[in-house]
GROMACS .gro file of C-alpha atoms in nm:
model
  235
    1MET     CA    1  13.129  13.345   3.733
    2SER     CA    2  12.818  13.493   3.692
    3ASN     CA    3  12.882  13.871   3.627
    4THR     CA    4  12.681  14.174   3.726
    5GLN     CA    5  12.453  14.156   3.444
    6ASP     CA    6  12.348  13.803   3.512
    7LEU     CA    7  12.316  13.898   3.871
    8ARG     CA    8  12.057  14.149   3.783
    9ARG     CA    9  11.872  13.938   3.571
   10LEU     CA   10  11.832  13.721   3.822
   11SER     CA   11  11.717  13.958   4.100
   12GLU     CA   12  11.462  14.085   3.839
   13ARG     CA   13  11.321  13.737   3.801
   14LEU     CA   14  11.307  13.681   4.151
   15GLY     CA   15  11.153  14.011   4.218
   16VAL     CA   16  11.383  14.127   4.482
   17ASP     CA   17  11.739  14.329   4.466
   18ILE     CA   18  11.983  14.160   4.630
   19ASP     CA   19  12.315  14.228   4.708
   20PRO     CA   20  12.520  14.090   4.402
   21GLU     CA   21  12.789  13.939   4.651
   22THR     CA   22  12.548  13.763   4.867
   23LEU     CA   23  12.341  13.657   4.569
   24ARG     CA   24  12.715  13.510   4.399
   25LEU     CA   25  12.729  13.314   4.720
   26ALA     CA   26  12.407  13.178   4.698
   27LEU     CA   27  12.462  13.048   4.354
   28THR     CA   28  12.816  12.904   4.439
   29HIS     CA   29  12.790  12.520   4.421
   30ARG     CA   30  13.033  12.321   4.586
   31SER     CA   31  13.194  12.174   4.313
   32TYR     CA   32  13.304  12.536   4.186
   33ALA     CA   33  13.385  12.610   4.553
   34PHE     CA   34  13.652  12.319   4.541
   35GLU     CA   35  13.774  12.395   4.186
   36HIS     CA   36  13.858  12.755   4.301
   37GLY     CA   37  14.079  12.720   4.599
   38GLY     CA   38  13.795  12.611   4.862
   39ILE     CA   39  13.598  12.944   4.821
   40PRO     CA   40  13.271  12.949   5.064
   41THR     CA   41  12.986  12.762   4.925
   42ASN     CA   42  12.597  12.844   4.945
   43GLU     CA   43  12.546  12.553   5.196
   44ARG     CA   44  12.516  12.784   5.486
   45LEU     CA   45  12.257  12.999   5.283
   46GLU     CA   46  12.084  12.692   5.183
   47PHE     CA   47  12.029  12.594   5.556
   48LEU     CA   48  11.904  12.908   5.645
   49GLY     CA   49  11.685  12.920   5.332
   50ASP     CA   50  11.533  12.581   5.404
   51ALA     CA   51  11.452  12.677   5.800
   52VAL     CA   52  11.278  12.992   5.634
   53LEU     CA   53  11.084  12.808   5.341
   54GLN     CA   54  10.985  12.555   5.613
   55LEU     CA   55  10.822  12.837   5.858
   56VAL     CA   56  10.652  13.014   5.589
   57THR     CA   57  10.456  12.706   5.437
   58THR     CA   58  10.391  12.588   5.777
   59GLU     CA   59  10.243  12.926   5.870
   60SER     CA   60  10.058  12.962   5.569
   61LEU     CA   61   9.876  12.612   5.608
   62TYR     CA   62   9.828  12.647   5.952
   63PHE     CA   63   9.641  12.970   5.957
   64ASP     CA   64   9.453  12.935   5.618
   65ASN     CA   65   9.311  12.565   5.674
   66PRO     CA   66   9.206  12.591   6.061
   67GLN     CA   67   8.957  12.286   5.995
   68LEU     CA   68   9.250  12.059   5.866
   69PRO     CA   69   9.436  11.808   6.112
   70GLU     CA   70   9.811  11.792   6.135
   71GLY     CA   71   9.868  11.498   5.932
   72ARG     CA   72   9.689  11.661   5.650
   73LEU     CA   73   9.891  11.982   5.713
   74ALA     CA   74  10.197  11.772   5.707
   75LYS     CA   75  10.137  11.611   5.389
   76MET     CA   76  10.063  11.910   5.218
   77ARG     CA   77  10.369  12.094   5.332
   78ALA     CA   78  10.570  11.763   5.205
   79ALA     CA   79  10.412  11.827   4.844
   80VAL     CA   80  10.544  12.171   4.838
   81VAL     CA   81  10.891  12.148   5.039
   82ASN     CA   82  11.043  11.879   4.826
   83THR     CA   83  11.314  11.853   4.598
   84ARG     CA   84  11.103  11.789   4.276
   85ALA     CA   85  10.893  12.059   4.343
   86LEU     CA   86  11.136  12.333   4.440
   87ALA     CA   87  11.337  12.236   4.099
   88SER     CA   88  11.037  12.275   3.919
   89VAL     CA   89  11.016  12.615   4.076
   90ALA     CA   90  11.383  12.663   3.981
   91ARG     CA   91  11.331  12.565   3.616
   92GLY     CA   92  11.034  12.784   3.594
   93LEU     CA   93  11.261  13.091   3.648
   94GLY     CA   94  11.543  12.957   3.474
   95ILE     CA   95  11.791  12.941   3.782
   96GLY     CA   96  11.980  12.661   3.651
   97GLU     CA   97  12.154  12.889   3.398
   98PHE     CA   98  12.312  13.115   3.664
   99VAL     CA   99  12.437  12.841   3.876
  100LEU     CA  100  12.799  12.834   3.939
  101LEU     CA  101  12.907  12.477   3.885
  102GLY     CA  102  13.234  12.287   3.863
  103LYS     CA  103  13.386  12.120   3.530
  104GLY     CA  104  13.255  11.782   3.638
  105GLU     CA  105  12.893  11.876   3.745
  106GLU     CA  106  12.869  12.083   3.413
  107LEU     CA  107  12.945  11.803   3.203
  108THR     CA  108  12.731  11.550   3.353
  109GLY     CA  109  12.407  11.798   3.336
  110GLY     CA  110  12.424  11.982   3.698
  111ARG     CA  111  12.247  12.267   3.564
  112ASP     CA  112  11.909  12.047   3.535
  113LYS     CA  113  11.960  11.818   3.832
  114ASP     CA  114  11.676  11.819   4.069
  115SER     CA  115  11.854  11.828   4.345
  116ILE     CA  116  12.115  12.083   4.252
  117LEU     CA  117  11.832  12.307   4.152
  118ALA     CA  118  11.614  12.281   4.461
  119ASP     CA  119  11.927  12.355   4.723
  120THR     CA  120  11.964  12.693   4.498
  121VAL     CA  121  11.627  12.781   4.559
  122GLU     CA  122  11.693  12.743   4.906
  123SER     CA  123  12.008  12.952   4.917
  124LEU     CA  124  11.872  13.228   4.730
  125ILE     CA  125  11.564  13.249   4.990
  126GLY     CA  126  11.853  13.209   5.274
  127ALA     CA  127  12.034  13.499   5.090
  128CYS     CA  128  11.709  13.723   5.073
  129PHE     CA  129  11.684  13.662   5.459
  130VAL     CA  130  12.041  13.802   5.514
  131ASP     CA  131  12.041  14.079   5.266
  132ARG     CA  132  11.701  14.190   5.294
  133GLY     CA  133  11.558  14.068   5.594
  134ARG     CA  134  11.238  13.883   5.735
  135GLU     CA  135  10.972  14.066   5.544
  136ASP     CA  136  11.134  14.073   5.195
  137ALA     CA  137  11.236  13.664   5.216
  138PHE     CA  138  10.895  13.597   5.352
  139ALA     CA  139  10.753  13.756   5.019
  140LEU     CA  140  10.971  13.574   4.812
  141VAL     CA  141  10.898  13.252   4.937
  142HIS     CA  142  10.529  13.347   4.881
  143ARG     CA  143  10.613  13.431   4.540
  144LEU     CA  144  10.790  13.118   4.438
  145VAL     CA  145  10.548  12.855   4.618
  146ASP     CA  146  10.177  13.008   4.679
  147THR     CA  147  10.062  12.807   4.360
  148MET     CA  148  10.195  12.512   4.484
  149LEU     CA  149  10.023  12.559   4.801
  150ALA     CA  150   9.707  12.619   4.682
  151ASP     CA  151   9.745  12.307   4.477
  152ALA     CA  152   9.838  12.114   4.789
  153VAL     CA  153   9.505  12.231   4.941
  154GLU     CA  154   9.304  12.180   4.645
  155LEU     CA  155   9.424  11.801   4.616
  156GLY     CA  156   9.309  11.740   4.973
  157ALA     CA  157   9.421  11.405   5.115
  158GLY     CA  158   9.593  11.279   4.792
  159VAL     CA  159   9.873  11.549   4.806
  160ASP     CA  160  10.101  11.397   4.566
  161PHE     CA  161   9.977  11.357   4.210
  162LYS     CA  162  10.030  10.978   4.148
  163THR     CA  163   9.783  10.915   4.419
  164THR     CA  164   9.551  11.184   4.339
  165LEU     CA  165   9.550  11.017   3.964
  166GLN     CA  166   9.497  10.681   4.113
  167GLU     CA  167   9.177  10.808   4.322
  168ALA     CA  168   9.043  11.043   3.998
  169ALA     CA  169   9.058  10.724   3.783
  170ALA     CA  170   8.862  10.514   3.992
  171ASP     CA  171   8.612  10.778   4.086
  172LEU     CA  172   8.561  10.849   3.689
  173ALA     CA  173   8.587  10.480   3.622
  174LEU     CA  174   8.859  10.533   3.367
  175GLY     CA  175   9.028  10.210   3.413
  176THR     CA  176   9.377  10.114   3.536
  177VAL     CA  177   9.637  10.371   3.572
  178SER     CA  178   9.984  10.288   3.397
  179TYR     CA  179  10.296  10.480   3.280
  180GLU     CA  180  10.486  10.424   2.969
  181VAL     CA  181  10.844  10.557   2.994
  182ALA     CA  182  11.104  10.609   2.719
  183GLY     CA  183  11.454  10.756   2.815
  184SER     CA  184  11.672  10.966   2.562
  185GLY     CA  185  12.014  11.139   2.562
  186PRO     CA  186  12.362  11.002   2.697
  187ASP     CA  187  12.406  10.839   3.036
  188HIS     CA  188  12.525  11.146   3.199
  189ALA     CA  189  12.228  11.336   3.104
  190ARG     CA  190  11.960  11.095   3.062
  191VAL     CA  191  11.614  11.267   3.011
  192PHE     CA  192  11.260  11.062   3.069
  193THR     CA  193  10.950  11.069   2.900
  194ALA     CA  194  10.663  10.937   3.076
  195THR     CA  195  10.282  10.896   2.928
  196VAL     CA  196  10.020  10.838   3.156
  197ARG     CA  197   9.750  10.550   3.013
  198LEU     CA  198   9.418  10.529   3.178
  199GLY     CA  199   9.291  10.183   3.072
  200ASP     CA  200   9.357  10.192   2.671
  201VAL     CA  201   9.399  10.567   2.645
  202ALA     CA  202   9.691  10.788   2.631
  203TRP     CA  203   9.670  11.092   2.820
  204LYS     CA  204   9.948  11.369   2.906
  205ALA     CA  205  10.309  11.318   2.925
  206GLY     CA  206  10.578  11.463   3.151
  207THR     CA  207  10.957  11.492   3.171
  208GLY     CA  208  11.221  11.456   3.411
  209THR     CA  209  11.586  11.344   3.506
  210SER     CA  210  11.456  11.024   3.645
  211LYS     CA  211  11.180  10.787   3.576
  212LYS     CA  212  10.992  10.856   3.888
  213ALA     CA  213  11.041  11.238   3.839
  214ALA     CA  214  10.884  11.200   3.469
  215GLU     CA  215  10.588  10.991   3.607
  216ALA     CA  216  10.484  11.231   3.876
  217ALA     CA  217  10.546  11.530   3.598
  218ALA     CA  218  10.284  11.306   3.361
  219ALA     CA  219  10.044  11.249   3.658
  220GLU     CA  220  10.029  11.610   3.742
  221ALA     CA  221   9.942  11.718   3.384
  222THR     CA  222   9.691  11.454   3.373
  223VAL     CA  223   9.504  11.510   3.699
  224ARG     CA  224   9.518  11.901   3.571
  225ALA     CA  225   9.330  11.789   3.253
  226LEU     CA  226   9.076  11.582   3.452
  227ARG     CA  227   9.018  11.860   3.678
  228ALA     CA  228   8.940  12.093   3.399
  229ALA     CA  229   8.727  11.857   3.241
  230HIS     CA  230   8.554  11.754   3.576
  231PRO     CA  231   8.541  12.038   3.828
  232ASP     CA  232   8.390  11.875   4.104
  233LEU     CA  233   8.661  11.599   4.111
  234GLY     CA  234   8.742  11.516   4.428
  235ARG     CA  235   8.555  11.770   4.618
   0.00000   0.00000   0.00000
């Protein structure tokens, strides 16, 4: 179980001091709870955190983009409030090392599963709301997702990177977009690496626990490279 020192380190990474017991609950995956006599899980906090996350992202997009219609706002929110995006946030903070998992999940790579990481981010937001209140919880959400919100606004209509890459490649006449994907590791902890090809030219690579996630990561890296080279792209 995460000890007091671990919990303190996690609080520091989150930038907010959350009660240790509430924080430990937010890290308790159902597989761990089942193996320890059916203790409470983080699922109620996850439920609450999801609602807080939805509200903060919706509020930010609504008030910061008064010119955009509902459909565009919904797509932008979906680009931020999804499993892959939240798992990326979790990996950036190293949250996986703190999650309390059962032996089965531990052996099958649960610490790096997108679904577990994303759910834990939501439960941590819920824990912050319960322990510190609305203001601190909203501030935490902004720290976690504001960069992604800015990206969603910048990407415009093509809010997912694979779609945006298709549009960018067409605008710049770079050829057909394709992906070369290779897997490595044992079946229970498979990692995939995808490389973007634009025409005959290899561009950026990305990794993930599924082919789809690896392709999305590679597309994101390539879009960022193209935007760095062509600042007016898509504007």
